[in-house]
Coordinates of C-alpha atoms and ligand atoms in Angstrom, one line a residue:
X1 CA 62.3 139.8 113.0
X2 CA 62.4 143.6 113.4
X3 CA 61.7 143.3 116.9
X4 CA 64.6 140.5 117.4
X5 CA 67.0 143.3 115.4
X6 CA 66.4 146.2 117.3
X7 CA 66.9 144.0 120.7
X8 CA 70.1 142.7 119.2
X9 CA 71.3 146.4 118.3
X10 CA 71.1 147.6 121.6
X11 CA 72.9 143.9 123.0
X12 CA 75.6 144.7 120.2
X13 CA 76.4 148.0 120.9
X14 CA 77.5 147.4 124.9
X15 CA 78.8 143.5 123.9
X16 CA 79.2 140.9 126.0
X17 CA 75.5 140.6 127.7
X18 CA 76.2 143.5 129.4
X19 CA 73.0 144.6 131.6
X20 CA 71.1 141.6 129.8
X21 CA 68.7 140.0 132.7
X22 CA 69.0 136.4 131.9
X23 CA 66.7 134.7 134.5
X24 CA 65.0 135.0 138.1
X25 CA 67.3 134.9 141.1
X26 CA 67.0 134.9 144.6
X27 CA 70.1 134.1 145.7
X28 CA 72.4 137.9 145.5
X29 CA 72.2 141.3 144.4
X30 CA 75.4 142.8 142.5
X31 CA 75.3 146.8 142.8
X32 CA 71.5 147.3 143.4
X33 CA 70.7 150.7 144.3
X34 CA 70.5 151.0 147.8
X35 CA 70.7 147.4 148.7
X36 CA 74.4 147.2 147.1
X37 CA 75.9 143.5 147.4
X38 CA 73.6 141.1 149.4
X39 CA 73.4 137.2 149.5
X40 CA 69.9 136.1 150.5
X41 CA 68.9 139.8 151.8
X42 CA 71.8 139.8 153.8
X43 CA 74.4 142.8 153.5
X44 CA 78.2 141.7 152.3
X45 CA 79.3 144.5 154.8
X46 CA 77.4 142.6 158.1
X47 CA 78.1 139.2 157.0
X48 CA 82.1 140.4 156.6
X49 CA 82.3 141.2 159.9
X50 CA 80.1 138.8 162.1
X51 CA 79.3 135.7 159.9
X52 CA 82.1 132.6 158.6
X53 CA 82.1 130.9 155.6
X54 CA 80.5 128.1 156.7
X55 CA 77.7 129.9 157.8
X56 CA 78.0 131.8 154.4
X57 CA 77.5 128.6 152.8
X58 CA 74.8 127.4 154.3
X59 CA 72.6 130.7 153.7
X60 CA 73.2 130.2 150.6
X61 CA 72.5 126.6 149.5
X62 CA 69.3 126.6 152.0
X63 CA 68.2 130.0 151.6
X64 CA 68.6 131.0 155.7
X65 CA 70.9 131.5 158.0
X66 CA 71.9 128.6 160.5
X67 CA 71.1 128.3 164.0
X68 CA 73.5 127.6 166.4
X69 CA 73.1 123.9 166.7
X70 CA 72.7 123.6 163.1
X71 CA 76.1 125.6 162.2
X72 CA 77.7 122.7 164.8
X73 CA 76.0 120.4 163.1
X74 CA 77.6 121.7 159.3
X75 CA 81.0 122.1 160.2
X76 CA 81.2 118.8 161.9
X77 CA 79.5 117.2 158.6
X78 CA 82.1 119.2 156.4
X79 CA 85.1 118.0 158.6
X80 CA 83.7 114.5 157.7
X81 CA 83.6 115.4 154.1
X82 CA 86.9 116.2 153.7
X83 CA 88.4 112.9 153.7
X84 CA 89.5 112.0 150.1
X85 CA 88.7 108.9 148.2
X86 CA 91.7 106.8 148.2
X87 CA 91.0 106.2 144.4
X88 CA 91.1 110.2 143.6
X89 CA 93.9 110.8 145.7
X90 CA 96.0 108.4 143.3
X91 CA 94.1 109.3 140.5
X92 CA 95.5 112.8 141.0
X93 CA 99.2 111.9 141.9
X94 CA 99.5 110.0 138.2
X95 CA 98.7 113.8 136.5
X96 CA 101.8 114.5 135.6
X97 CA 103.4 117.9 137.2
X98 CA 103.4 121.2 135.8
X99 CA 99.5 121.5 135.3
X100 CA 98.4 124.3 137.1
X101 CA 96.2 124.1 140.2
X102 CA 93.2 124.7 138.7
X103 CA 93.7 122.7 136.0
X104 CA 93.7 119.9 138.8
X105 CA 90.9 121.0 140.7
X106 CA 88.7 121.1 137.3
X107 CA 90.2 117.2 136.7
X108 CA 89.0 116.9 140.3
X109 CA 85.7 117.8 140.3
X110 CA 85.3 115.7 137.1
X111 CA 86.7 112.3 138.7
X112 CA 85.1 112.4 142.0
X113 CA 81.8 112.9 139.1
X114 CA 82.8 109.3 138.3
X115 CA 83.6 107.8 141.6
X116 CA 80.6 109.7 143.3
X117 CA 78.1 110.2 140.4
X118 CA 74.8 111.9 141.4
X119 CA 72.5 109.8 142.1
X120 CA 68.6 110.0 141.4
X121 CA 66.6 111.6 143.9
X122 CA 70.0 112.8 145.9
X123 CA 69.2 115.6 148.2
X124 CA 70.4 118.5 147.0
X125 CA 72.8 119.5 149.1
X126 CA 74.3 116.0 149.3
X127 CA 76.9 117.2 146.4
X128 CA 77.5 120.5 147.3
X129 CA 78.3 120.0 150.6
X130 CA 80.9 117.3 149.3
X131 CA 82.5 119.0 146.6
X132 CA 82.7 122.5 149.6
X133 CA 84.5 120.3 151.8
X134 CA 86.7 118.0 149.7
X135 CA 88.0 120.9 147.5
X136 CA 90.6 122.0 149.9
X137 CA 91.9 118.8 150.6
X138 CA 92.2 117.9 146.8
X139 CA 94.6 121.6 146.7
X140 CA 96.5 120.6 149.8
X141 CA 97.0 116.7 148.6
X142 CA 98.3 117.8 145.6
X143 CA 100.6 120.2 147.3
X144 CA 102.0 117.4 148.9
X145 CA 100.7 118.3 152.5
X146 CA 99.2 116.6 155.4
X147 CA 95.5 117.3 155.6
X148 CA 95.1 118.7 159.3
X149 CA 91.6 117.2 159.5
X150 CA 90.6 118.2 162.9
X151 CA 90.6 121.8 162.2
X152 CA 86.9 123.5 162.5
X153 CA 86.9 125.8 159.9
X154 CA 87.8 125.8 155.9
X155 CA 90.1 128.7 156.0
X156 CA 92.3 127.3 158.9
X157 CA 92.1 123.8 157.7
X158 CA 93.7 125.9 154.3
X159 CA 96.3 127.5 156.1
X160 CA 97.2 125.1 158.6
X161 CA 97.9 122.1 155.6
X162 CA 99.7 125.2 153.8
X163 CA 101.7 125.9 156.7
X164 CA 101.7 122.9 158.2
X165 CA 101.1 124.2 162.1
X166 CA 98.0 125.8 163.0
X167 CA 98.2 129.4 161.9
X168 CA 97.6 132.2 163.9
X169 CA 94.0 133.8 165.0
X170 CA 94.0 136.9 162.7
X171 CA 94.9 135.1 159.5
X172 CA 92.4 132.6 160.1
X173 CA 89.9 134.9 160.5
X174 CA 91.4 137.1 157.5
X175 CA 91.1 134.6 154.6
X176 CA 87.7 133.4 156.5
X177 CA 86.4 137.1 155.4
X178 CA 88.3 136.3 152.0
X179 CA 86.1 133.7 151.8
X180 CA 82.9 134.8 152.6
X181 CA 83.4 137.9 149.9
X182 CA 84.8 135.4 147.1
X183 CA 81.2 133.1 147.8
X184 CA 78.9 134.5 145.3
X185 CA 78.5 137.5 142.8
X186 CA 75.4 136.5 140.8
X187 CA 75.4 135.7 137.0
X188 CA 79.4 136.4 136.5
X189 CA 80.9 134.2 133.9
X190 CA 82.0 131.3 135.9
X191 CA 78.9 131.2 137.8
X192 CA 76.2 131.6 134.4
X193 CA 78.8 129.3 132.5
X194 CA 77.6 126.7 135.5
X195 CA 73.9 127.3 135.1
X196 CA 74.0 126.8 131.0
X197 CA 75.3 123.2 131.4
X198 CA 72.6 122.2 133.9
X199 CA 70.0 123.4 131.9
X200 CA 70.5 121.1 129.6
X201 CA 70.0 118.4 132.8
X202 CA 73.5 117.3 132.9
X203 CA 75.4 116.9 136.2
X204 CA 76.7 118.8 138.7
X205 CA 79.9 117.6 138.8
X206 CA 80.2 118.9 134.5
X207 CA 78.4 122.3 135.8
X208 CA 81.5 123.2 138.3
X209 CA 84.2 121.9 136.4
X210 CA 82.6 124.2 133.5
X211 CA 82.6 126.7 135.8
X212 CA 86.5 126.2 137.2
X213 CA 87.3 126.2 133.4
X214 CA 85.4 129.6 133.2
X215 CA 87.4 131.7 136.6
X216 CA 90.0 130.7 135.7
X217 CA 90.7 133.6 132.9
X218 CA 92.3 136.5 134.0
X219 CA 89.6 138.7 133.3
X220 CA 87.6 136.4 135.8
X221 CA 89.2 135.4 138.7
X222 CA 92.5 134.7 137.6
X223 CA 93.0 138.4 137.7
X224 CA 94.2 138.3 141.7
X225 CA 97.5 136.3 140.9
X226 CA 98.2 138.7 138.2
X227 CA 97.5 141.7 139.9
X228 CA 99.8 140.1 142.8
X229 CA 102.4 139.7 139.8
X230 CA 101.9 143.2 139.1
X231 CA 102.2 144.6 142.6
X232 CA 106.0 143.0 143.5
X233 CA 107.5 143.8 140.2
X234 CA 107.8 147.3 141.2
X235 CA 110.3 148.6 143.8
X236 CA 108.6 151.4 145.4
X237 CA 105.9 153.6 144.4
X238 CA 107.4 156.1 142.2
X239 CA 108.4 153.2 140.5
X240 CA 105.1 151.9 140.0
X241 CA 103.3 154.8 139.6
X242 CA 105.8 155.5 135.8
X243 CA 105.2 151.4 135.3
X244 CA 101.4 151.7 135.5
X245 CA 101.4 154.8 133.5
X246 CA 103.0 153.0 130.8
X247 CA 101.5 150.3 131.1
X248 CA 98.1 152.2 130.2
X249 CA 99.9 154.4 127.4
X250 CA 100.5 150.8 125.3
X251 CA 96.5 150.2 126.3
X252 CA 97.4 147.2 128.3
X253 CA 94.8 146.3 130.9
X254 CA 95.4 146.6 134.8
X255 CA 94.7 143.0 136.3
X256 CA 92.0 143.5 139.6
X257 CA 90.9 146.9 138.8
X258 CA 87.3 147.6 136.8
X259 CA 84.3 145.7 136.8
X260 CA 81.3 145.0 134.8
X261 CA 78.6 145.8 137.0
X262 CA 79.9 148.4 139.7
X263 CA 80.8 151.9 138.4
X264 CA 82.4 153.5 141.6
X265 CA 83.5 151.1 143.6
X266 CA 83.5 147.4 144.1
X267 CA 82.1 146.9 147.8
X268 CA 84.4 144.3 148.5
X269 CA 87.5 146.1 148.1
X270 CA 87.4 148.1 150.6
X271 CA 86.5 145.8 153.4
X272 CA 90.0 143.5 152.2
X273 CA 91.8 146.4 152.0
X274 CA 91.2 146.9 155.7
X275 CA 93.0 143.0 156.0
X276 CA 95.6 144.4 154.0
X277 CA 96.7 147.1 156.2
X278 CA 95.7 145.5 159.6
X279 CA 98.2 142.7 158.4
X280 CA 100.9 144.6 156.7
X281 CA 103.3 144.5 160.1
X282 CA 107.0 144.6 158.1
X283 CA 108.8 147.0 156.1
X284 CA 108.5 144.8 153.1
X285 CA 104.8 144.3 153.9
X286 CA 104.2 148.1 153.7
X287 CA 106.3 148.9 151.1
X288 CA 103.9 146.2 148.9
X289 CA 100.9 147.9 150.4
X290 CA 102.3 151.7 149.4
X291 CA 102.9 150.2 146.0
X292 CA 99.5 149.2 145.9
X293 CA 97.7 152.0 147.0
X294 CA 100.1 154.2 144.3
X295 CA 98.6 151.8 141.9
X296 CA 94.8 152.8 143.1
X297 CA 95.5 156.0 143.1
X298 CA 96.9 155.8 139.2
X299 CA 93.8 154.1 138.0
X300 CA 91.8 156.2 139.4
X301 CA 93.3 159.6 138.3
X302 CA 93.9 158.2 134.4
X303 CA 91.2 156.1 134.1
X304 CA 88.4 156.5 136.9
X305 CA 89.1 152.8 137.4
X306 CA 88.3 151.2 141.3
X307 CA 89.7 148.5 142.7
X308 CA 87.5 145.2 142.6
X309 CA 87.7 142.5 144.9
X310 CA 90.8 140.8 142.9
X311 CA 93.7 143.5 143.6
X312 CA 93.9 143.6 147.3
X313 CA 93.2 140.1 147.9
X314 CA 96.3 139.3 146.6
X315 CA 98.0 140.8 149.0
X316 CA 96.1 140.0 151.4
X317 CA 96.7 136.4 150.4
X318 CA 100.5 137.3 150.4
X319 CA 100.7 138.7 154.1
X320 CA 98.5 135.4 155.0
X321 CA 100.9 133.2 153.2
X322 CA 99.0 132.4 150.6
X323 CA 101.3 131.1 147.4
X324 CA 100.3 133.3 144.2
X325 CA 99.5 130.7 142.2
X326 CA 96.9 129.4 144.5
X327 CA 95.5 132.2 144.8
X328 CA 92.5 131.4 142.4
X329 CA 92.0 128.4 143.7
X330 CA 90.8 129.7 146.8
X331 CA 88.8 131.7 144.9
X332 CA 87.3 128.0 143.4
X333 CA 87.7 126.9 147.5
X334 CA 84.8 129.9 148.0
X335 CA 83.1 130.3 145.2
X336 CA 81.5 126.7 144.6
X337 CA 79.1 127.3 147.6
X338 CA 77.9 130.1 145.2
X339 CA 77.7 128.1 142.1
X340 CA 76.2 125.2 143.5
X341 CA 73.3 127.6 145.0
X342 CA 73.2 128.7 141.2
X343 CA 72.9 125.1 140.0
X344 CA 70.2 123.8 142.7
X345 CA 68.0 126.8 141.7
X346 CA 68.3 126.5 138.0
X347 CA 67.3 122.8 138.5
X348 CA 64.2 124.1 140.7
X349 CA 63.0 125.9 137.6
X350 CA 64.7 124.6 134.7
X351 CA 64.3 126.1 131.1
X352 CA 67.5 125.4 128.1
X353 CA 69.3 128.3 128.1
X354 CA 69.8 128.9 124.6
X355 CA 70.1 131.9 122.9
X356 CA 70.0 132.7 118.9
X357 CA 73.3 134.3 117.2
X358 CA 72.8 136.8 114.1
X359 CA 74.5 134.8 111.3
X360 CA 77.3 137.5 109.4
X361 CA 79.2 134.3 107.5
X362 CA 78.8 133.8 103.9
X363 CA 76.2 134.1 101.2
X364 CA 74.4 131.1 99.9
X365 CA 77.7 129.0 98.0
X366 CA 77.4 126.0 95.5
X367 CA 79.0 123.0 96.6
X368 CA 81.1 121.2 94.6
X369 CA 82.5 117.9 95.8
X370 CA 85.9 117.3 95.5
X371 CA 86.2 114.2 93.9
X372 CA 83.5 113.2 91.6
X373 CA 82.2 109.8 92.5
X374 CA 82.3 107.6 89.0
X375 CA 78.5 106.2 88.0
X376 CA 78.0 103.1 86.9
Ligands
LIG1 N1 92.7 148.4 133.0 C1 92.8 149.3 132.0 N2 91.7 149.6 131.3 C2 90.5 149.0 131.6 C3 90.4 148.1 132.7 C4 91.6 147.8 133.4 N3 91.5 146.9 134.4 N4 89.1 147.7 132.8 C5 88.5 148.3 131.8 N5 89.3 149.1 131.1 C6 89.0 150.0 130.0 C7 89.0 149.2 128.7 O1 90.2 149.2 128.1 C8 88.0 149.9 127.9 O2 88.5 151.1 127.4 P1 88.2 151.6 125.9 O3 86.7 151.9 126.0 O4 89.0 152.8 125.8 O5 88.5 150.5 125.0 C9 86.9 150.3 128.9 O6 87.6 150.4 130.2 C10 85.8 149.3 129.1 O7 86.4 148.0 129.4 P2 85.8 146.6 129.0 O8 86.8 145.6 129.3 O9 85.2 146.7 127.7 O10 84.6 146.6 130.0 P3 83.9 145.3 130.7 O11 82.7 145.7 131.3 O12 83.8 144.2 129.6 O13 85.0 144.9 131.7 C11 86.3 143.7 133.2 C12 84.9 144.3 132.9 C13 86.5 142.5 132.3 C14 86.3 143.2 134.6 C15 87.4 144.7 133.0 O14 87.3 145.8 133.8 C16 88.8 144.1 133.1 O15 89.3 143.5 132.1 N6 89.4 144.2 134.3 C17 90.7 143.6 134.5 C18 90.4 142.1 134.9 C19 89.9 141.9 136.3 O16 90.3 142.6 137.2 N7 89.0 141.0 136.4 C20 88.4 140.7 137.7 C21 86.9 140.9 137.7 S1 86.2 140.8 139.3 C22 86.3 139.2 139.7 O17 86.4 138.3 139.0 C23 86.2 139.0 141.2

């Protein structure tokens, strides 16, 4: 008991798990010392600027990178993924509007769990390569756009149903890197949220829509629309440099700057930063970017605050495009190769997560009941 005490004072004093190691993973390191952000051994920075997402998702749901032939082999699989049950597409047209995006792509995950349910002795990838290739077509049916099915790659099958004509070269290949950094961060909330449910050997299908349920939150990923939000309700600079001042006078948070894990920096940021600029080409473009960067350089005179990967993705996503309110689900769009990794290696090596709380409620109480039941 003393022993459970003094582990729980030291859990207590940071809060929220903070630097608790939960499990075994082999899957990415988050801010190890000299080995920074890695997915399967390999660096976020090389895998940024040679790799796609597809071949992103692939190292991590089978542990190595593709070869050639197999990468050919994946993307032509995925294209055949994407089609959408008939039955979910009208499922999804009687929600009535007004819910938000990722409120349908949780209800989405959940009823294609009902008209594709698991099945015993599946192989494992069987789901998750489903659920990567059908998400994007359940955003862009619900948007009310044609699904360009013949494009190769997930971010230009995105933009082209967003734009609806293929979009060019360098924002493909921009929201491809978007993509790739969005894929996996180890045991964040959305991702550990995931791995609770299938420890207790429910489905897949509960696990992501858990975990949809989980980035949602702005302090999670949601925080990239509002740090987009943020950005365009100042003018100019100046402007945002008194607003974001304020802002932290009242103790109000800064959506997309901060993290849990990274003290300096957020590896990320930098590399879609670089996007940023490279696609800022109009005055309104740059005056969003100068904004930004006043913003940076705010947080990081006041508060020592970074960037993390949130702030200038969202306008990134902006130059690309990109509609604010979608920008989290692209985050979803990347992020379930991650999560799905997460749920086939809990499942490898399964043990109920299930920790003890320390009880603070009440003291022992009689009970009286309410209404005395008459004896005969
Ligand atoms: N703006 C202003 N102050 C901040 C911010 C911020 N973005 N982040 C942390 N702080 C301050 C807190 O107010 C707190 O100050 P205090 O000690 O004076 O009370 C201190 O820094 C510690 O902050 P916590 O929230 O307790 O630290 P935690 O490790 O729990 O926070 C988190 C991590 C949730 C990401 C936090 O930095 C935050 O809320 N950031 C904004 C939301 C965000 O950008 N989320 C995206 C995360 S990355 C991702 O999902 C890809």
């Amino acid at each position: 008991m003393a022993e459970i005490e003094r582990t729980y004072a030291k859990v207590k004093k940071v809060g929220g798990l903070a630097g608790i190691v939960a499990a075994d993973s082999a899957i990415c390191t988050v801010g190890i010392e000299g080995r920074g952000l890695s997915y399967r051994g390999y660096s976020i920075e090389d895998l940024a600027a040679s790799s796609s997402f597809e071949e992103v998702a692939w190292l991590l749901l089978r542990g190595n990178l593709p070869s050639p032939a197999e990468l050919e082999d994946y993307r032509a699989r995925l294209r055949e993924l994407r089609r959408l049950p008939p039955a979910l597409a009208g499922m999804l047209d009687s929600i009535p509007p007004g819910d938000t995006m990722m409120g349908i792509l949780r209800t989405g995950v959940s009823l294609l769990g009902n008209l594709e349910p698991e099945r015993q002795g599946e192989a494992p990838y069987e789901v998750a390569d489903r659920l990567v290739a059908v998400l994007p077509s359940i955003l862009l049916h619900r948007r009310g756009k044609k699904l360009p099915l013949e494009e190769q790659s997930l971010a230009g099958y995105l933009l082209h149903g967003l734009r609806g004509s293929a979009p060019p070269e360098e924002l493909r290949r921009c929201v491809d890197v978007s993509l790739i950094l969005y894929a996996e961060h180890e045991f964040n909330a959305s991702t550990f949220a995931a791995r609770v449910i299938i420890s207790t050997l429910s489905d897949a299908h509960s696990a992501v829509a858990g975990a949809i349920g989980a980035l949602a939150g702005p302090l999670h990923g949601g925080a990239n629309e509002e740090a987009m939000r943020l950005i365009e309700s100042y003018a100019d600079p100046r402007e945002a440099e008194a607003g974001v001042r304020d802002r932290l006078e009242r103790k109000e948070k800064i959506m997309g700057f901060g993290h849990r894990i990274y003290t300096v920096s957020d590896p990320r940021s930098g590399v879609i930063k670089d996007w940023a600029a490279r696609l800022a080409d109009t005055e309104e473009h740059r005056r969003m970017f100068a904004v930004a960067e006043r913003i940076e350089k705010v947080m990081w005179d006041e508060k020592k605050l970074f960037p993390n990967l949130d702030f200038y993705s969202a306008i990134a996503y902006r130059f690309c495009g990109i509609p604010t309110e979608l920008y989290t689900p692209v985050f979803v769009l990347a992020r379930i190769s991650g999560w799905m990794a997460h749920i086939m290696e809990q499942r490898a090596n399964n043990k109920l997560i299930r920790p003890i709380s320390r009880y603070t409620g009440p003291g022992p109480r009689e009970y009286v009941p309410l209404v005395k039941e008459e004896r005969t």
